[in-house]
PDB file of C-alpha atoms in Angstrom:
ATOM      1  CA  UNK A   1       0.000   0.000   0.000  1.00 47.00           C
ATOM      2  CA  UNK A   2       2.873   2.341   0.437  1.00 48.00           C
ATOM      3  CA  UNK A   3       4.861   1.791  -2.200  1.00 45.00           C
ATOM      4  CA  UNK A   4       0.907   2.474  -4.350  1.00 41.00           C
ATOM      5  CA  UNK A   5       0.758   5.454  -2.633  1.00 46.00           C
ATOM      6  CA  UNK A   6       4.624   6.546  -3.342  1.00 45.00           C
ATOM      7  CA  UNK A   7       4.373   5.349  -6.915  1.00 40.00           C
ATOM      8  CA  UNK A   8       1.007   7.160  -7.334  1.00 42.00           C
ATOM      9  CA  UNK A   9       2.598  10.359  -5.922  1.00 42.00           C
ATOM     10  CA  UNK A  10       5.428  10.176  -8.559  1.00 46.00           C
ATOM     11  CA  UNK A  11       3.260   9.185 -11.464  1.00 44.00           C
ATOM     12  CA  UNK A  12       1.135  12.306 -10.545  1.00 51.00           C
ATOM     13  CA  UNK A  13       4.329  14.538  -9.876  1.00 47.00           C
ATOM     14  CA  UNK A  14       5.910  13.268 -13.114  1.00 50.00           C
ATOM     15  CA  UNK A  15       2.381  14.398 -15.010  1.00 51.00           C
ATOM     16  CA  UNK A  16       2.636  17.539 -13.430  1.00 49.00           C
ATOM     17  CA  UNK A  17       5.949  18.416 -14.099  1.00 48.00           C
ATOM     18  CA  UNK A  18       5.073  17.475 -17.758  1.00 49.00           C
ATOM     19  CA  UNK A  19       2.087  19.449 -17.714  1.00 48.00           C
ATOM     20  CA  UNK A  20       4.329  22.567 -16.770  1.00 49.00           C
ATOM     21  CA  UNK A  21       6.636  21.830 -19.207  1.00 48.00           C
ATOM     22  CA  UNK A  22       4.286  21.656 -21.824  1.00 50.00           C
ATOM     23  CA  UNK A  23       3.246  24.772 -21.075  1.00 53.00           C
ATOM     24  CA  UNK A  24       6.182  26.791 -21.293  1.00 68.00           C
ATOM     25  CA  UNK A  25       7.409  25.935 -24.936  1.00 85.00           C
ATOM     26  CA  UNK A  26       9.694  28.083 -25.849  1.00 86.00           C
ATOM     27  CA  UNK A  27      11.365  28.632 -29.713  1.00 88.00           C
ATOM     28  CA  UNK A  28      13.567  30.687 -31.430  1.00 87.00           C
ATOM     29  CA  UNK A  29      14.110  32.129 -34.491  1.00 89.00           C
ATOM     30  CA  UNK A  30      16.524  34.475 -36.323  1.00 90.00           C
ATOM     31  CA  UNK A  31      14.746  37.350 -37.210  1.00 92.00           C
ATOM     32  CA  UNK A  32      17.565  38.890 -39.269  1.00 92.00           C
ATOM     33  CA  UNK A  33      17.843  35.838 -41.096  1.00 93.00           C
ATOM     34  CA  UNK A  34      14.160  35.875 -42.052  1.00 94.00           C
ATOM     35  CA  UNK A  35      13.886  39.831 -42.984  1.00 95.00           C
ATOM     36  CA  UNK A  36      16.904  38.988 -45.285  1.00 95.00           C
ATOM     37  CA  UNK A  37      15.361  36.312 -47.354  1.00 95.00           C
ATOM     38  CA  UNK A  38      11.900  37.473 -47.202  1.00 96.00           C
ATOM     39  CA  UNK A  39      11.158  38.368 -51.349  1.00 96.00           C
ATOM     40  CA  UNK A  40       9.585  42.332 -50.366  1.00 96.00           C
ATOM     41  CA  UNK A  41      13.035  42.752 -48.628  1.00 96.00           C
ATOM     42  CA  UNK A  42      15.257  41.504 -51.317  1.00 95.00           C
ATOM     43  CA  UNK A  43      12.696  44.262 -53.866  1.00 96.00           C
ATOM     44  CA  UNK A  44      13.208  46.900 -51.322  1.00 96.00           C
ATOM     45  CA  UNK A  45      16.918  46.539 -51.451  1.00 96.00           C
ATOM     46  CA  UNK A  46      16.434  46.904 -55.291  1.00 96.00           C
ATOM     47  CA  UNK A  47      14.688  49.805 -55.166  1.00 95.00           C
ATOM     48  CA  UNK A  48      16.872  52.051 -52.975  1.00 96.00           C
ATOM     49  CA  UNK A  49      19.824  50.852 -55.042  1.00 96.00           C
ATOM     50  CA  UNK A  50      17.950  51.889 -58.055  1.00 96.00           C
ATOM     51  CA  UNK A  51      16.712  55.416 -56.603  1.00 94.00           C
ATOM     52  CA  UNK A  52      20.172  55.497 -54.765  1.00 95.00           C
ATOM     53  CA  UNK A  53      21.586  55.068 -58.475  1.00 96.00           C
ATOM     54  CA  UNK A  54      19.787  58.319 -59.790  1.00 95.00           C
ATOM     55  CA  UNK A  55      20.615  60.350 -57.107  1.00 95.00           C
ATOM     56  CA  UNK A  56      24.324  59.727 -57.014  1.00 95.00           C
ATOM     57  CA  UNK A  57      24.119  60.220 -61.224  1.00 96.00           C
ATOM     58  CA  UNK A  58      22.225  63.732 -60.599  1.00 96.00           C
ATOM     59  CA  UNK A  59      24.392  64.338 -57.807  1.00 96.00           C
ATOM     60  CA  UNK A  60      28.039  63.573 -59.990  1.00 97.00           C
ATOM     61  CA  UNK A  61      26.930  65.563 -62.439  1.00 96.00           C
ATOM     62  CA  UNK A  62      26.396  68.495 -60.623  1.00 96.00           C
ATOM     63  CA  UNK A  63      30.018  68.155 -59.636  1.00 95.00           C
ATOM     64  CA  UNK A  64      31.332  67.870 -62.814  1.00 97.00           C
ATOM     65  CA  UNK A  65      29.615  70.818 -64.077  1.00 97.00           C
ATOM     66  CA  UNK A  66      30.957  72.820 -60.921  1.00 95.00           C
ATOM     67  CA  UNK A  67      34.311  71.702 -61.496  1.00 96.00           C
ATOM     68  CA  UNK A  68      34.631  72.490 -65.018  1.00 96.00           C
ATOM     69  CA  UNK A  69      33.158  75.843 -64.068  1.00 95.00           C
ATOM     70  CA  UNK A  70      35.499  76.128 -61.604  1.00 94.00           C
ATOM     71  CA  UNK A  71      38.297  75.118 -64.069  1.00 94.00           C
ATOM     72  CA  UNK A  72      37.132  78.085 -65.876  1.00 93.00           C
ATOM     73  CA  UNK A  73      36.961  80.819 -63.754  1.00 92.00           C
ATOM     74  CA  UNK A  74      40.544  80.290 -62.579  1.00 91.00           C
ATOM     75  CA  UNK A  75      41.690  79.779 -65.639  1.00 92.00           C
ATOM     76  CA  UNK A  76      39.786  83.364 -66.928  1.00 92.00           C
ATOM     77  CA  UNK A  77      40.365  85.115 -63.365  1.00 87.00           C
ATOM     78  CA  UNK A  78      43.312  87.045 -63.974  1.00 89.00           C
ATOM     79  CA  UNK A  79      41.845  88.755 -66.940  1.00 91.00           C
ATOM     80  CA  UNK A  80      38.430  89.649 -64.792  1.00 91.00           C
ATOM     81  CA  UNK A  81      37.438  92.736 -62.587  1.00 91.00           C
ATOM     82  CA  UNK A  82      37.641  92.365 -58.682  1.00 92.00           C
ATOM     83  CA  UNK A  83      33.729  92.728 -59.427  1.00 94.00           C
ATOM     84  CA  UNK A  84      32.952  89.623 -61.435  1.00 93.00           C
ATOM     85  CA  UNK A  85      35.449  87.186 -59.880  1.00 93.00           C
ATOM     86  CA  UNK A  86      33.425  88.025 -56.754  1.00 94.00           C
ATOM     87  CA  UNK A  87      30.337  87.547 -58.215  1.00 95.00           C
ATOM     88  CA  UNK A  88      31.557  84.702 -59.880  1.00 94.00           C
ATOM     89  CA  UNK A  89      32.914  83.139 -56.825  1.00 94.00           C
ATOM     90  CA  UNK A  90      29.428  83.573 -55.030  1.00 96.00           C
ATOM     91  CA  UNK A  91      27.887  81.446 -58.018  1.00 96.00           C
ATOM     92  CA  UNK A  92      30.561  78.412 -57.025  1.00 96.00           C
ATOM     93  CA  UNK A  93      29.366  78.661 -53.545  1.00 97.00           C
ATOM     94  CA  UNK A  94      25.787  78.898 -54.375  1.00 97.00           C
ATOM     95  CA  UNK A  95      26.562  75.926 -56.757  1.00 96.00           C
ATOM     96  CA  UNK A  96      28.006  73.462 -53.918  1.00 97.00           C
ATOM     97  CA  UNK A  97      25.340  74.467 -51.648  1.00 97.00           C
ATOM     98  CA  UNK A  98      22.826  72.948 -54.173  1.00 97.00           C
ATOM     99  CA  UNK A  99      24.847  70.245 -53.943  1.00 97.00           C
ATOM    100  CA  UNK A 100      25.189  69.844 -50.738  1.00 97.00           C
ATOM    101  CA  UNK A 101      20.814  70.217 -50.715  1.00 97.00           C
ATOM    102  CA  UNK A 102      20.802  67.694 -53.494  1.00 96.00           C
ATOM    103  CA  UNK A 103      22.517  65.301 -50.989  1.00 96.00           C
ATOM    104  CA  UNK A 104      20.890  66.180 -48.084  1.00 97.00           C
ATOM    105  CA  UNK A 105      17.322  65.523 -50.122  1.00 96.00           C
ATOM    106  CA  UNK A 106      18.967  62.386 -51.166  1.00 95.00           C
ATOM    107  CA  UNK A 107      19.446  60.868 -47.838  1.00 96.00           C
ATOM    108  CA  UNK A 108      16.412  62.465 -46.209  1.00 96.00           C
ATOM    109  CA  UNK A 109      14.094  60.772 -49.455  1.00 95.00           C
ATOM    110  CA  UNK A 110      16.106  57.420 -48.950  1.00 96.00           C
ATOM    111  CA  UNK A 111      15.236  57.086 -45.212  1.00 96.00           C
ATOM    112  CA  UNK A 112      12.180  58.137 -45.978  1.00 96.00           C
ATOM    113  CA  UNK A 113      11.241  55.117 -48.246  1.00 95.00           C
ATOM    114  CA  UNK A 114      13.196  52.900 -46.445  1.00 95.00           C
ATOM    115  CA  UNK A 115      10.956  53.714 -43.173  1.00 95.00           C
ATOM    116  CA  UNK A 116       7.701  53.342 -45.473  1.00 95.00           C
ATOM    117  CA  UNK A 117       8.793  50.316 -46.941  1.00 95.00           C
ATOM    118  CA  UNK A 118       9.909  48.488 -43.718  1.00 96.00           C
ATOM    119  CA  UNK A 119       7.280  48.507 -41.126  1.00 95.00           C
ATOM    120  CA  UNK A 120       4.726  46.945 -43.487  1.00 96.00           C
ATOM    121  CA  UNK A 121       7.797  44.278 -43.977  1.00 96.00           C
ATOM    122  CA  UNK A 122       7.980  43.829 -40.220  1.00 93.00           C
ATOM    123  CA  UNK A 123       4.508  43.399 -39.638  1.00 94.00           C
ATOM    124  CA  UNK A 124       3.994  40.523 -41.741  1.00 95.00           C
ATOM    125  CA  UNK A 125       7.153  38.753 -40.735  1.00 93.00           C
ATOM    126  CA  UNK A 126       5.809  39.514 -37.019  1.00 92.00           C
ATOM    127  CA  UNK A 127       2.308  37.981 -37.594  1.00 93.00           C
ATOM    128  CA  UNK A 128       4.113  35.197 -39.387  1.00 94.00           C
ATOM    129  CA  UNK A 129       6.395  34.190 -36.338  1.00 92.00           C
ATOM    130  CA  UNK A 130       3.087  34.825 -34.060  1.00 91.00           C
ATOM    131  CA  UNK A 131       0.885  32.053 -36.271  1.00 92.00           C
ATOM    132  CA  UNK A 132       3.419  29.545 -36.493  1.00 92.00           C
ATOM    133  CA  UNK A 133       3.701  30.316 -32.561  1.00 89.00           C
ATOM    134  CA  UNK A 134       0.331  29.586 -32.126  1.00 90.00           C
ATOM    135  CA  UNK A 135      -0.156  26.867 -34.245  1.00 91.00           C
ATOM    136  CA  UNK A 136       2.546  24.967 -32.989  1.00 89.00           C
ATOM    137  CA  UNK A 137       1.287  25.891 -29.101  1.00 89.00           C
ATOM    138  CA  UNK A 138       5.076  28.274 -28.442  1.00 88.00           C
ATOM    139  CA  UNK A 139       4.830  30.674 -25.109  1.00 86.00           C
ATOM    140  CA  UNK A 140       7.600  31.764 -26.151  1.00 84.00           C
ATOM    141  CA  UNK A 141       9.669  33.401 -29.253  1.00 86.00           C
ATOM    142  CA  UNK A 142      13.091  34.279 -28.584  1.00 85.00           C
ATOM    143  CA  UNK A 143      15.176  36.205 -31.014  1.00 86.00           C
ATOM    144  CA  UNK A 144      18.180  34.058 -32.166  1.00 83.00           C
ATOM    145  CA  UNK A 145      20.249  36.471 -34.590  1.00 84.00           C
ATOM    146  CA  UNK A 146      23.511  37.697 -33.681  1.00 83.00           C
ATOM    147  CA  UNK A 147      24.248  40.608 -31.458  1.00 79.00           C
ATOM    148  CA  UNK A 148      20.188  40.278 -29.992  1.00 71.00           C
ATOM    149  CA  UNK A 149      21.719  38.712 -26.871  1.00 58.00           C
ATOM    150  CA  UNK A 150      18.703  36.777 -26.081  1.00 57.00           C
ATOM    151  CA  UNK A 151      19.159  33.383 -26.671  1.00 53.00           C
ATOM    152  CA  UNK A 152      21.595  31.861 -24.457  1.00 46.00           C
ATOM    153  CA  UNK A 153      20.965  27.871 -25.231  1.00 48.00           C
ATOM    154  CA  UNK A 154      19.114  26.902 -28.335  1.00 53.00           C
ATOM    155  CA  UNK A 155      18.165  23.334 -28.249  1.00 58.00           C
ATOM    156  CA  UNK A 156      14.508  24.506 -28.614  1.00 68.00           C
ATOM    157  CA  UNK A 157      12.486  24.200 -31.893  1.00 77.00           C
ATOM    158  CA  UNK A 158      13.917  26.735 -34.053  1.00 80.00           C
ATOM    159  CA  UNK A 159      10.373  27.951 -36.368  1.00 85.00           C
ATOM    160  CA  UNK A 160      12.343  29.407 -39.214  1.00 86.00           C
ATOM    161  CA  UNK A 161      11.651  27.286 -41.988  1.00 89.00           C
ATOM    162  CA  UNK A 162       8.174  26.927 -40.602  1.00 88.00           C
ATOM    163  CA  UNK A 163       8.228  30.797 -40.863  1.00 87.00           C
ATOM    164  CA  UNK A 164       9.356  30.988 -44.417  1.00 89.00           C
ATOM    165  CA  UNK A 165       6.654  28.376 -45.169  1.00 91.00           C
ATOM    166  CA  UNK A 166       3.799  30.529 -43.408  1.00 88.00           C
ATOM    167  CA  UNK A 167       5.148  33.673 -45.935  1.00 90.00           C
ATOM    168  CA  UNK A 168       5.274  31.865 -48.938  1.00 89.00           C
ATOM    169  CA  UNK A 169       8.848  31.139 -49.432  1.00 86.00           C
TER     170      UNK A 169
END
């Protein structure tokens, strides 16, 4: 009768202890992985190459007018009034500040895209990892790419692939 009640004890503790570790499944995933191979990531990239492309063209050719112009004011400066090289000189610094506008418009239009592109990105990736979470029963997510510092030991179920399958890809 003792040795019932000892062994019924354990069989319920085991259970329990099952029970709680059932409940506290716990994956992880590397989210910088997935954002880099997700397709609207890979056409983003394209994109600000391609508008990053155009700017830098615009941009080197305003340079290479202002340095021929440059080339040509020195090169005509001794023969000039006091008057127009000043006036001349004002137009090269009025010149590099539009290039210096053109750059600044450049990086401002760049984030700017970049921003608007991205969080529509994250959210699906996001609602992704949260289905596969659910359907697989996860508590817990943990974020496995490098420099996150979260995951410490991953023997758990790592839900990339089933991720990537969820998106498509």
């Amino acid at each position: 009768m003792k040795h019932l009640k000892t062994l019924l004890l354990v069989a319920i503790f085991t259970i329990g202890l099952g029970g709680v570790a059932n409940a506290q499944k716990v994956a992880h995933i590397n989210t910088d992985k997935l954002l880099a191979e997700m397709p609207e990531t890979k056409a983003l990239k394209a994109e600000l190459d391609k508008l990053r492309t155009t700017y830098r063209s615009d941009i080197e050719g305003m340079f290479k007018k202002l340095d021929a112009k440059i080339k040509k004011y020195e090169a005509e400066g001794k023969t000039q009034t006091q008057e127009v090289n000043v006036k001349r000189a004002q137009e090269v610094q009025l010149d590099r500040q539009k290039i210096a506008q053109a750059e600044q418009t450049m990086n401002q239009e760049m984030a700017k895209r970049y921003q608007e592109k991205t969080t529509p990105i994250l959210k699906k990736a996001e609602d992704a990892i949260k289905a596969v979470a659910a359907e697989k029963g996860f508590i817990y997510v943990l974020d496995a790419s490098p420099g996150k510092g979260l995951l410490v030991y991953d023997k758990g179920e790592d839900i990339l692939a089933a991720v990537k399958a969820k998106l498509g890809f």
